[in-house]
PDB file of C-alpha atoms in Angstrom:
ATOM      1  CA  MET B   1     122.481  97.023  70.627  1.00 90.00           C
ATOM      2  CA  PHE B   2     120.085  97.049  67.697  1.00 92.00           C
ATOM      3  CA  CYS B   3     116.763  95.118  67.426  1.00 90.00           C
ATOM      4  CA  LEU B   4     115.349  95.210  63.926  1.00 90.00           C
ATOM      5  CA  GLU B   5     111.867  93.901  63.553  1.00 88.00           C
ATOM      6  CA  GLY B   6     109.751  93.722  60.338  1.00 87.00           C
ATOM      7  CA  GLU B   7     106.504  92.571  61.757  1.00 86.00           C
ATOM      8  CA  GLU B   8     104.993  95.590  63.349  1.00 82.00           C
ATOM      9  CA  GLU B   9     102.268  95.814  60.772  1.00 77.00           C
ATOM     10  CA  LEU B  10     101.371  92.187  61.722  1.00 78.00           C
ATOM     11  CA  GLY B  11     101.371  92.723  65.281  1.00 79.00           C
ATOM     12  CA  SER B  12     104.883  91.817  66.077  1.00 86.00           C
ATOM     13  CA  VAL B  13     103.854  88.134  66.512  1.00 84.00           C
ATOM     14  CA  ASN B  14     107.243  86.805  66.906  1.00 90.00           C
ATOM     15  CA  LEU B  15     108.865  89.639  69.037  1.00 91.00           C
ATOM     16  CA  PRO B  16     107.698  88.476  72.518  1.00 90.00           C
ATOM     17  CA  LYS B  17     109.373  84.993  71.853  1.00 92.00           C
ATOM     18  CA  ALA B  18     112.507  86.814  70.635  1.00 93.00           C
ATOM     19  CA  LEU B  19     112.627  89.087  73.619  1.00 92.00           C
ATOM     20  CA  ASP B  20     112.285  86.060  75.986  1.00 93.00           C
ATOM     21  CA  GLU B  21     115.112  84.062  74.047  1.00 94.00           C
ATOM     22  CA  LEU B  22     117.395  87.148  74.134  1.00 93.00           C
ATOM     23  CA  LYS B  23     116.510  88.365  77.635  1.00 92.00           C
ATOM     24  CA  ASP B  24     119.994  88.066  78.924  1.00 93.00           C
ATOM     25  CA  GLU B  25     121.332  90.024  76.100  1.00 92.00           C
ATOM     26  CA  PHE B  26     118.866  92.792  76.485  1.00 91.00           C
ATOM     27  CA  ALA B  27     119.594  92.845  80.143  1.00 89.00           C
ATOM     28  CA  LYS B  28     122.740  94.675  79.292  1.00 92.00           C
ATOM     29  CA  CYS B  29     120.436  97.585  78.038  1.00 93.00           C
ATOM     30  CA  ASP B  30     119.610 100.733  80.048  1.00 94.00           C
ATOM     31  CA  ALA B  31     116.722 101.892  77.908  1.00 95.00           C
ATOM     32  CA  VAL B  32     114.971 101.508  74.527  1.00 94.00           C
ATOM     33  CA  PHE B  33     115.033 104.092  71.693  1.00 95.00           C
ATOM     34  CA  PHE B  34     112.477 103.985  68.946  1.00 94.00           C
ATOM     35  CA  PRO B  35     113.477 106.354  66.186  1.00 94.00           C
ATOM     36  CA  HIS B  36     110.557 107.902  64.575  1.00 92.00           C
ATOM     37  CA  PHE B  37     109.539 110.832  62.337  1.00 94.00           C
ATOM     38  CA  SER B  38     108.066 113.376  64.570  1.00 94.00           C
ATOM     39  CA  GLN B  39     107.572 116.426  62.529  1.00 93.00           C
ATOM     40  CA  ASP B  40     104.437 117.375  60.864  1.00 91.00           C
ATOM     41  CA  PRO B  41     104.319 118.898  57.308  1.00 88.00           C
ATOM     42  CA  GLU B  42     104.988 122.363  58.513  1.00 89.00           C
ATOM     43  CA  GLY B  43     107.903 121.260  60.731  1.00 91.00           C
ATOM     44  CA  LYS B  44     106.633 121.120  64.176  1.00 93.00           C
ATOM     45  CA  VAL B  45     107.692 118.343  66.378  1.00 94.00           C
ATOM     46  CA  GLU B  46     104.812 116.257  67.791  1.00 94.00           C
ATOM     47  CA  LEU B  47     106.283 114.193  70.629  1.00 94.00           C
ATOM     48  CA  PHE B  48     104.451 111.304  71.856  1.00 95.00           C
ATOM     49  CA  LEU B  49     104.751 110.093  75.436  1.00 95.00           C
ATOM     50  CA  GLY B  50     103.158 106.666  74.909  1.00 93.00           C
ATOM     51  CA  SER B  51     100.668 104.611  73.009  1.00 94.00           C
ATOM     52  CA  LYS B  52      97.331 103.030  73.290  1.00 95.00           C
ATOM     53  CA  GLY B  53      97.145  99.257  73.450  1.00 94.00           C
ATOM     54  CA  ILE B  54      95.405  97.309  70.830  1.00 94.00           C
ATOM     55  CA  VAL B  55      93.375  93.842  70.305  1.00 94.00           C
ATOM     56  CA  HIS B  56      92.986  93.073  66.698  1.00 94.00           C
ATOM     57  CA  VAL B  57      89.943  90.712  66.171  1.00 96.00           C
ATOM     58  CA  GLU B  58      88.667  88.892  63.112  1.00 97.00           C
ATOM     59  CA  LEU B  59      84.993  87.780  63.181  1.00 98.00           C
ATOM     60  CA  THR B  60      83.849  85.029  60.788  1.00 98.00           C
ATOM     61  CA  VAL B  61      80.290  83.759  60.175  1.00 97.00           C
ATOM     62  CA  LYS B  62      80.012  80.628  58.146  1.00 97.00           C
ATOM     63  CA  GLY B  63      76.965  78.779  56.928  1.00 96.00           C
ATOM     64  CA  GLY B  64      76.030  75.578  58.859  1.00 95.00           C
ATOM     65  CA  ASP B  65      73.321  73.822  60.843  1.00 95.00           C
ATOM     66  CA  TRP B  66      71.722  77.058  61.680  1.00 95.00           C
ATOM     67  CA  GLY B  67      70.388  77.429  58.112  1.00 95.00           C
ATOM     68  CA  ALA B  68      72.830  79.514  55.844  1.00 96.00           C
ATOM     69  CA  PRO B  69      74.614  77.975  52.839  1.00 96.00           C
ATOM     70  CA  THR B  70      77.616  75.747  53.838  1.00 96.00           C
ATOM     71  CA  THR B  71      79.893  75.579  50.836  1.00 96.00           C
ATOM     72  CA  ARG B  72      79.075  78.222  48.278  1.00 96.00           C
ATOM     73  CA  GLY B  73      76.882  81.309  47.591  1.00 96.00           C
ATOM     74  CA  ILE B  74      73.500  80.621  46.194  1.00 95.00           C
ATOM     75  CA  HIS B  75      70.950  82.619  44.416  1.00 96.00           C
ATOM     76  CA  GLY B  76      69.623  85.574  46.479  1.00 95.00           C
ATOM     77  CA  SER B  77      65.949  84.713  46.032  1.00 95.00           C
ATOM     78  CA  ASN B  78      66.642  82.102  48.607  1.00 95.00           C
ATOM     79  CA  ALA B  79      66.956  84.623  51.276  1.00 95.00           C
ATOM     80  CA  VAL B  80      63.168  84.532  51.766  1.00 97.00           C
ATOM     81  CA  TRP B  81      63.483  81.076  53.458  1.00 96.00           C
ATOM     82  CA  MET B  82      67.374  80.627  54.041  1.00 97.00           C
ATOM     83  CA  GLU B  83      69.669  82.431  56.652  1.00 96.00           C
ATOM     84  CA  ASN B  84      72.306  84.920  55.445  1.00 97.00           C
ATOM     85  CA  PRO B  85      75.700  85.125  57.147  1.00 97.00           C
ATOM     86  CA  ALA B  86      76.057  88.722  56.153  1.00 97.00           C
ATOM     87  CA  TRP B  87      72.936  89.952  58.054  1.00 97.00           C
ATOM     88  CA  HIS B  88      74.063  87.850  60.900  1.00 97.00           C
ATOM     89  CA  LEU B  89      77.385  89.603  61.019  1.00 97.00           C
ATOM     90  CA  VAL B  90      75.909  93.068  60.314  1.00 97.00           C
ATOM     91  CA  HIS B  91      73.355  92.676  63.413  1.00 97.00           C
ATOM     92  CA  ALA B  92      76.417  91.421  65.509  1.00 97.00           C
ATOM     93  CA  LEU B  93      78.353  94.480  64.800  1.00 98.00           C
ATOM     94  CA  ALA B  94      75.619  96.785  65.342  1.00 97.00           C
ATOM     95  CA  SER B  95      75.191  95.346  68.808  1.00 98.00           C
ATOM     96  CA  LEU B  96      78.739  96.470  69.694  1.00 98.00           C
ATOM     97  CA  LYS B  97      78.055 100.339  69.489  1.00 97.00           C
ATOM     98  CA  ASP B  98      75.057 102.497  69.885  1.00 96.00           C
ATOM     99  CA  ARG B  99      74.487 105.605  67.665  1.00 94.00           C
ATOM    100  CA  ASP B 100      76.244 107.870  70.108  1.00 94.00           C
ATOM    101  CA  GLU B 101      79.325 105.738  69.600  1.00 94.00           C
ATOM    102  CA  LYS B 102      79.176 104.164  73.226  1.00 97.00           C
ATOM    103  CA  VAL B 103      80.557 100.612  73.286  1.00 98.00           C
ATOM    104  CA  LEU B 104      78.015  98.503  74.456  1.00 98.00           C
ATOM    105  CA  ILE B 105      80.187  95.499  75.626  1.00 98.00           C
ATOM    106  CA  GLU B 106      79.522  94.807  79.316  1.00 97.00           C
ATOM    107  CA  GLY B 107      82.449  95.961  81.492  1.00 97.00           C
ATOM    108  CA  PHE B 108      84.200  97.565  78.587  1.00 98.00           C
ATOM    109  CA  TYR B 109      84.887 100.938  80.528  1.00 98.00           C
ATOM    110  CA  ASP B 110      85.376  99.382  83.965  1.00 97.00           C
ATOM    111  CA  ASP B 111      89.175  99.559  84.066  1.00 97.00           C
ATOM    112  CA  VAL B 112      89.651 102.919  82.154  1.00 97.00           C
ATOM    113  CA  ALA B 113      92.270 104.907  84.203  1.00 95.00           C
ATOM    114  CA  GLU B 114      91.771 108.581  85.297  1.00 94.00           C
ATOM    115  CA  PRO B 115      94.296 110.922  83.839  1.00 95.00           C
ATOM    116  CA  TRP B 116      97.724 110.727  85.371  1.00 93.00           C
ATOM    117  CA  LEU B 117      99.233 113.406  87.553  1.00 92.00           C
ATOM    118  CA  GLY B 118     100.777 116.126  85.476  1.00 93.00           C
ATOM    119  CA  ASP B 119      98.653 115.322  82.247  1.00 95.00           C
ATOM    120  CA  GLU B 120      96.604 118.467  82.654  1.00 96.00           C
ATOM    121  CA  GLU B 121      99.750 120.610  82.257  1.00 95.00           C
ATOM    122  CA  ILE B 122     100.886 118.598  79.259  1.00 95.00           C
ATOM    123  CA  ILE B 123      97.601 119.287  77.559  1.00 96.00           C
ATOM    124  CA  ASP B 124      97.680 122.834  78.378  1.00 96.00           C
ATOM    125  CA  LYS B 125     101.324 123.175  76.908  1.00 95.00           C
ATOM    126  CA  MET B 126     100.005 121.290  73.851  1.00 96.00           C
ATOM    127  CA  LEU B 127      97.187 123.667  73.274  1.00 96.00           C
ATOM    128  CA  GLU B 128      99.544 126.499  72.879  1.00 95.00           C
ATOM    129  CA  THR B 129     100.652 125.050  69.442  1.00 95.00           C
ATOM    130  CA  PHE B 130      97.944 122.398  68.554  1.00 95.00           C
ATOM    131  CA  ASP B 131      96.272 123.088  65.156  1.00 94.00           C
ATOM    132  CA  GLU B 132      93.016 121.338  64.785  1.00 95.00           C
ATOM    133  CA  LYS B 133      92.740 122.379  61.034  1.00 94.00           C
ATOM    134  CA  ALA B 134      96.142 121.000  60.215  1.00 92.00           C
ATOM    135  CA  ILE B 135      95.151 117.589  61.624  1.00 92.00           C
ATOM    136  CA  LEU B 136      91.956 117.460  59.575  1.00 95.00           C
ATOM    137  CA  LYS B 137      93.758 118.520  56.358  1.00 92.00           C
ATOM    138  CA  ARG B 138      96.388 115.911  56.932  1.00 87.00           C
ATOM    139  CA  GLU B 139      93.891 113.194  57.236  1.00 88.00           C
ATOM    140  CA  ASP B 140      91.636 114.589  54.401  1.00 91.00           C
ATOM    141  CA  VAL B 141      88.658 114.701  57.016  1.00 95.00           C
ATOM    142  CA  ARG B 142      86.253 117.777  57.110  1.00 95.00           C
ATOM    143  CA  LYS B 143      85.382 117.729  60.917  1.00 95.00           C
ATOM    144  CA  PHE B 144      85.890 115.786  64.149  1.00 96.00           C
ATOM    145  CA  LYS B 145      83.061 113.618  65.880  1.00 93.00           C
ATOM    146  CA  PHE B 146      80.662 115.238  68.150  1.00 92.00           C
ATOM    147  CA  GLY B 147      81.720 118.746  67.351  1.00 92.00           C
ATOM    148  CA  LEU B 148      84.396 118.655  69.766  1.00 94.00           C
ATOM    149  CA  THR B 149      87.197 121.161  69.958  1.00 95.00           C
ATOM    150  CA  GLY B 150      90.167 122.152  72.249  1.00 95.00           C
ATOM    151  CA  LYS B 151      90.689 120.496  75.435  1.00 96.00           C
ATOM    152  CA  GLU B 152      87.727 118.249  75.325  1.00 96.00           C
ATOM    153  CA  LEU B 153      88.876 116.938  71.784  1.00 97.00           C
ATOM    154  CA  LEU B 154      92.278 116.148  73.165  1.00 97.00           C
ATOM    155  CA  LYS B 155      90.932 114.386  76.135  1.00 96.00           C
ATOM    156  CA  ARG B 156      88.770 112.098  73.958  1.00 96.00           C
ATOM    157  CA  TYR B 157      91.860 111.271  71.873  1.00 96.00           C
ATOM    158  CA  PHE B 158      94.139 110.452  74.934  1.00 97.00           C
ATOM    159  CA  TYR B 159      91.714 108.843  77.199  1.00 96.00           C
ATOM    160  CA  SER B 160      88.848 107.172  75.213  1.00 97.00           C
ATOM    161  CA  PRO B 161      89.129 103.477  74.264  1.00 97.00           C
ATOM    162  CA  GLU B 162      87.731 102.777  70.938  1.00 97.00           C
ATOM    163  CA  LEU B 163      86.281  99.933  68.701  1.00 98.00           C
ATOM    164  CA  ASN B 164      86.795 100.261  65.032  1.00 97.00           C
ATOM    165  CA  ILE B 165      85.707  98.323  61.952  1.00 97.00           C
ATOM    166  CA  ASN B 166      88.627  98.040  59.648  1.00 96.00           C
ATOM    167  CA  GLY B 167      86.705  96.149  56.829  1.00 96.00           C
ATOM    168  CA  MET B 168      83.951  93.778  56.013  1.00 96.00           C
ATOM    169  CA  VAL B 169      83.534  91.411  53.132  1.00 96.00           C
ATOM    170  CA  SER B 170      80.921  89.034  52.043  1.00 96.00           C
ATOM    171  CA  GLY B 171      79.167  87.947  48.745  1.00 93.00           C
ATOM    172  CA  HIS B 172      79.239  89.944  45.530  1.00 92.00           C
ATOM    173  CA  HIS B 173      80.581  93.341  45.507  1.00 88.00           C
ATOM    174  CA  GLY B 174      82.000  93.586  41.975  1.00 87.00           C
ATOM    175  CA  ASP B 175      80.628  95.565  39.109  1.00 90.00           C
ATOM    176  CA  GLY B 176      77.112  94.737  37.944  1.00 90.00           C
ATOM    177  CA  THR B 177      74.173  92.884  39.404  1.00 89.00           C
ATOM    178  CA  LYS B 178      74.382  89.458  40.915  1.00 92.00           C
ATOM    179  CA  THR B 179      71.740  88.465  43.511  1.00 94.00           C
ATOM    180  CA  LEU B 180      73.651  86.239  45.891  1.00 95.00           C
ATOM    181  CA  LEU B 181      72.940  84.668  49.334  1.00 96.00           C
ATOM    182  CA  PRO B 182      76.681  84.215  50.523  1.00 97.00           C
ATOM    183  CA  HIS B 183      77.880  81.383  52.558  1.00 97.00           C
ATOM    184  CA  MET B 184      80.344  83.350  54.573  1.00 97.00           C
ATOM    185  CA  ALA B 185      80.839  86.842  55.903  1.00 98.00           C
ATOM    186  CA  LYS B 186      83.975  88.342  57.698  1.00 98.00           C
ATOM    187  CA  ALA B 187      85.002  91.512  59.424  1.00 98.00           C
ATOM    188  CA  LYS B 188      88.244  92.881  61.034  1.00 97.00           C
ATOM    189  CA  LEU B 189      88.092  94.994  64.146  1.00 97.00           C
ATOM    190  CA  ASP B 190      90.656  96.811  66.233  1.00 96.00           C
ATOM    191  CA  ILE B 191      89.952  97.899  69.754  1.00 97.00           C
ATOM    192  CA  ARG B 192      92.241 100.445  71.282  1.00 97.00           C
ATOM    193  CA  LEU B 193      93.089 100.288  74.941  1.00 97.00           C
ATOM    194  CA  VAL B 194      93.877 103.044  77.407  1.00 97.00           C
ATOM    195  CA  PRO B 195      95.840 102.679  80.592  1.00 96.00           C
ATOM    196  CA  ASN B 196      94.691  99.969  82.873  1.00 96.00           C
ATOM    197  CA  MET B 197      92.888  98.040  80.326  1.00 97.00           C
ATOM    198  CA  ASP B 198      93.869  94.462  79.626  1.00 95.00           C
ATOM    199  CA  PRO B 199      93.886  92.880  76.184  1.00 94.00           C
ATOM    200  CA  GLU B 200      92.977  89.369  77.414  1.00 95.00           C
ATOM    201  CA  LYS B 201      90.141  90.759  79.487  1.00 97.00           C
ATOM    202  CA  ILE B 202      88.731  92.902  76.647  1.00 97.00           C
ATOM    203  CA  LEU B 203      88.843  89.682  74.455  1.00 96.00           C
ATOM    204  CA  GLU B 204      86.939  87.616  76.911  1.00 97.00           C
ATOM    205  CA  GLN B 205      84.268  90.501  77.190  1.00 97.00           C
ATOM    206  CA  VAL B 206      83.806  90.360  73.440  1.00 97.00           C
ATOM    207  CA  LYS B 207      83.244  86.781  73.477  1.00 97.00           C
ATOM    208  CA  LYS B 208      80.788  87.021  76.359  1.00 97.00           C
ATOM    209  CA  HIS B 209      78.929  89.835  74.631  1.00 98.00           C
ATOM    210  CA  PHE B 210      78.252  87.763  71.433  1.00 97.00           C
ATOM    211  CA  GLU B 211      77.337  84.684  73.702  1.00 96.00           C
ATOM    212  CA  LYS B 212      74.825  86.853  75.756  1.00 96.00           C
ATOM    213  CA  HIS B 213      73.072  88.414  72.516  1.00 96.00           C
ATOM    214  CA  GLY B 214      72.766  85.099  70.789  1.00 95.00           C
ATOM    215  CA  PHE B 215      75.409  85.332  68.110  1.00 95.00           C
ATOM    216  CA  ASP B 216      76.628  81.927  68.698  1.00 90.00           C
ATOM    217  CA  ASN B 217      77.621  81.287  65.093  1.00 92.00           C
ATOM    218  CA  ILE B 218      80.517  83.919  65.195  1.00 96.00           C
ATOM    219  CA  GLU B 219      84.115  82.595  65.115  1.00 96.00           C
ATOM    220  CA  ILE B 220      86.358  85.053  67.094  1.00 96.00           C
ATOM    221  CA  GLU B 221      89.955  85.029  66.536  1.00 95.00           C
ATOM    222  CA  ALA B 222      92.281  87.316  68.326  1.00 91.00           C
ATOM    223  CA  VAL B 223      95.103  88.058  65.674  1.00 88.00           C
ATOM    224  CA  ASN B 224      97.436  90.116  67.726  1.00 85.00           C
ATOM    225  CA  ALA B 225      97.429  92.425  70.858  1.00 88.00           C
ATOM    226  CA  TYR B 226      99.736  95.001  72.391  1.00 87.00           C
ATOM    227  CA  ASN B 227      99.340  96.561  75.693  1.00 92.00           C
ATOM    228  CA  TRP B 228      99.342 100.303  76.352  1.00 94.00           C
ATOM    229  CA  ALA B 229     102.520 102.046  77.290  1.00 93.00           C
ATOM    230  CA  ARG B 230     103.681 105.448  78.767  1.00 93.00           C
ATOM    231  CA  THR B 231     106.851 107.328  79.240  1.00 92.00           C
ATOM    232  CA  SER B 232     107.665 110.713  80.811  1.00 91.00           C
ATOM    233  CA  THR B 233     109.856 113.791  79.816  1.00 91.00           C
ATOM    234  CA  GLU B 234     111.589 113.215  82.957  1.00 92.00           C
ATOM    235  CA  GLU B 235     112.934 109.831  81.765  1.00 93.00           C
ATOM    236  CA  PRO B 236     116.706 110.154  81.071  1.00 95.00           C
ATOM    237  CA  ALA B 237     116.344 108.758  77.577  1.00 95.00           C
ATOM    238  CA  MET B 238     113.614 111.162  76.750  1.00 95.00           C
ATOM    239  CA  LYS B 239     115.607 114.113  78.299  1.00 95.00           C
ATOM    240  CA  ALA B 240     118.446 113.136  75.859  1.00 96.00           C
ATOM    241  CA  LEU B 241     115.890 113.091  72.916  1.00 96.00           C
ATOM    242  CA  LEU B 242     114.536 116.445  73.877  1.00 95.00           C
ATOM    243  CA  GLN B 243     118.220 117.919  74.114  1.00 95.00           C
ATOM    244  CA  SER B 244     118.762 116.636  70.501  1.00 95.00           C
ATOM    245  CA  PHE B 245     115.825 118.706  69.302  1.00 95.00           C
ATOM    246  CA  THR B 246     117.092 121.908  71.201  1.00 94.00           C
ATOM    247  CA  ASP B 247     120.639 121.377  69.682  1.00 95.00           C
ATOM    248  CA  LEU B 248     119.002 121.687  66.128  1.00 94.00           C
ATOM    249  CA  GLY B 249     116.889 124.519  66.988  1.00 94.00           C
ATOM    250  CA  PHE B 250     113.438 122.984  67.567  1.00 94.00           C
ATOM    251  CA  ASP B 251     110.867 122.996  70.388  1.00 93.00           C
ATOM    252  CA  TYR B 252     108.258 120.274  70.677  1.00 94.00           C
ATOM    253  CA  GLU B 253     104.465 119.797  71.142  1.00 94.00           C
ATOM    254  CA  PRO B 254     103.766 117.199  73.859  1.00 95.00           C
ATOM    255  CA  TRP B 255     101.297 114.438  73.219  1.00 96.00           C
ATOM    256  CA  ILE B 256     100.329 112.328  76.104  1.00 96.00           C
ATOM    257  CA  SER B 257      99.799 109.353  73.828  1.00 95.00           C
ATOM    258  CA  MET B 258      99.180 108.502  70.277  1.00 93.00           C
ATOM    259  CA  ALA B 259      96.085 106.726  69.489  1.00 92.00           C
ATOM    260  CA  GLY B 260      97.896 104.054  67.421  1.00 89.00           C
ATOM    261  CA  SER B 261      99.637 101.273  68.932  1.00 88.00           C
ATOM    262  CA  ALA B 262     103.254  99.781  69.011  1.00 87.00           C
ATOM    263  CA  PRO B 263     105.402  97.293  70.693  1.00 88.00           C
ATOM    264  CA  PHE B 264     106.659  99.706  73.370  1.00 89.00           C
ATOM    265  CA  SER B 265     104.914  97.858  76.251  1.00 90.00           C
ATOM    266  CA  LEU B 266     106.763  94.448  75.409  1.00 90.00           C
ATOM    267  CA  PHE B 267     110.142  96.047  76.221  1.00 91.00           C
ATOM    268  CA  GLN B 268     108.570  97.453  79.480  1.00 88.00           C
ATOM    269  CA  SER B 269     106.833  94.348  80.558  1.00 86.00           C
ATOM    270  CA  LYS B 270     109.323  91.704  79.594  1.00 87.00           C
ATOM    271  CA  LEU B 271     112.723  93.545  79.983  1.00 90.00           C
ATOM    272  CA  GLY B 272     111.697  96.420  82.460  1.00 90.00           C
ATOM    273  CA  LEU B 273     113.373  98.950  80.212  1.00 92.00           C
ATOM    274  CA  PRO B 274     112.139 102.597  79.907  1.00 92.00           C
ATOM    275  CA  PHE B 275     111.711 103.941  76.426  1.00 93.00           C
ATOM    276  CA  ALA B 276     112.008 107.008  74.301  1.00 95.00           C
ATOM    277  CA  PHE B 277     110.084 107.456  70.988  1.00 93.00           C
ATOM    278  CA  GLY B 278     110.723 110.132  68.440  1.00 94.00           C
ATOM    279  CA  GLY B 279     113.117 112.108  66.371  1.00 94.00           C
ATOM    280  CA  LEU B 280     113.145 114.893  63.744  1.00 95.00           C
ATOM    281  CA  GLY B 281     112.074 114.570  60.060  1.00 93.00           C
ATOM    282  CA  HIS B 282     108.652 113.998  58.427  1.00 92.00           C
ATOM    283  CA  GLY B 283     106.838 111.212  56.979  1.00 89.00           C
ATOM    284  CA  ALA B 284     103.208 110.470  56.676  1.00 85.00           C
ATOM    285  CA  ARG B 285     100.137 108.668  55.143  1.00 86.00           C
ATOM    286  CA  GLN B 286     100.768 105.329  57.079  1.00 80.00           C
ATOM    287  CA  HIS B 287      98.252 102.709  56.079  1.00 77.00           C
ATOM    288  CA  SER B 288      97.016 104.516  53.162  1.00 81.00           C
ATOM    289  CA  PRO B 289      98.193 105.245  49.529  1.00 86.00           C
ATOM    290  CA  ASN B 290     101.410 107.064  48.809  1.00 88.00           C
ATOM    291  CA  GLU B 291     102.965 106.609  52.318  1.00 90.00           C
ATOM    292  CA  TYR B 292     106.077 108.735  52.134  1.00 92.00           C
ATOM    293  CA  ALA B 293     109.149 110.154  53.983  1.00 91.00           C
ATOM    294  CA  THR B 294     110.973 113.143  52.847  1.00 93.00           C
ATOM    295  CA  VAL B 295     114.801 113.006  52.050  1.00 94.00           C
ATOM    296  CA  GLU B 296     115.503 116.104  54.104  1.00 93.00           C
ATOM    297  CA  GLY B 297     113.356 114.459  56.986  1.00 92.00           C
ATOM    298  CA  MET B 298     115.596 111.340  56.833  1.00 94.00           C
ATOM    299  CA  LYS B 299     118.723 113.446  57.069  1.00 95.00           C
ATOM    300  CA  ASN B 300     117.340 115.349  60.124  1.00 93.00           C
ATOM    301  CA  LEU B 301     116.310 112.006  61.674  1.00 94.00           C
ATOM    302  CA  GLU B 302     119.907 110.866  61.350  1.00 95.00           C
ATOM    303  CA  LYS B 303     121.135 114.045  63.054  1.00 95.00           C
ATOM    304  CA  SER B 304     118.628 113.962  65.990  1.00 95.00           C
ATOM    305  CA  CYS B 305     119.579 110.191  66.494  1.00 95.00           C
ATOM    306  CA  VAL B 306     123.223 110.902  66.566  1.00 96.00           C
ATOM    307  CA  LEU B 307     122.668 113.695  69.065  1.00 96.00           C
ATOM    308  CA  PHE B 308     120.343 111.592  71.148  1.00 96.00           C
ATOM    309  CA  LEU B 309     123.028 108.818  71.573  1.00 95.00           C
ATOM    310  CA  GLU B 310     125.685 111.313  72.457  1.00 96.00           C
ATOM    311  CA  HIS B 311     123.476 112.921  75.089  1.00 96.00           C
ATOM    312  CA  TYR B 312     122.239 109.623  76.586  1.00 95.00           C
ATOM    313  CA  SER B 313     125.815 108.275  76.905  1.00 94.00           C
ATOM    314  CA  LYS B 314     126.588 111.210  79.090  1.00 92.00           C
ATOM    315  CA  SER B 315     123.446 110.898  81.333  1.00 85.00           C
TER     316      SER B 315
END
């Protein structure tokens, strides 16, 4: 059975409804397989055993009774005696994190789970082949935060929730000079969740944080959310996927989770189905210019998918 869904970049907003409506059909399934290019540029297989959850939030500050322009930007000289939505938003964003990158939302870390049994062994195996320099080169970044390396770097990647600013916009930001006091400011955030964190609870904590710190003029919209998800190399579907790698002459580097998010949890929570995620082939630069997949990689993904289906049918 095939489930083709083109809204993952939008947060899979209609997938929950579709899974509910087709629940009887999907009840015939034993597992879910998400094909994915798992090889890095050098050909190493990076196998992810889960994903972090996400809450995508949009913040909007508009002028109004509190003293900022209501319908249009006005001359910047008026900032001496009128409010600026951009400053209001900047102060609100600054209240979310300290300079050491600690999220300051009350209760944010309360539900963060301890590492699962067996995770230490997975990280040790990963460290046998993990290449920090290759990751930095791939992302065009020169160093990791906090000077972390090795096991401590990986633990932060796997077990730390995160609050990230995707973008901000307000007023004039084109070429040349234009002194302006804008009437609106917007920001987009994503909050990444690790096991035991709940998207709805986190959203309520964000709202309470802004209320507590006097940012009553911020409109908060939760655009989409996924929960976190985990699978295991002992899951029959994962065993079939790993056997497909072996058949084609590849070993794998185990990753406890990817820091990104995907709708794996919907199939677990709504349908009770285990999942496998991966495949041979290489593609990269998601969410940035020149996203690509190699032709050879697509051919290898096809081969590993065929072998996966063959092995799983016999399990």
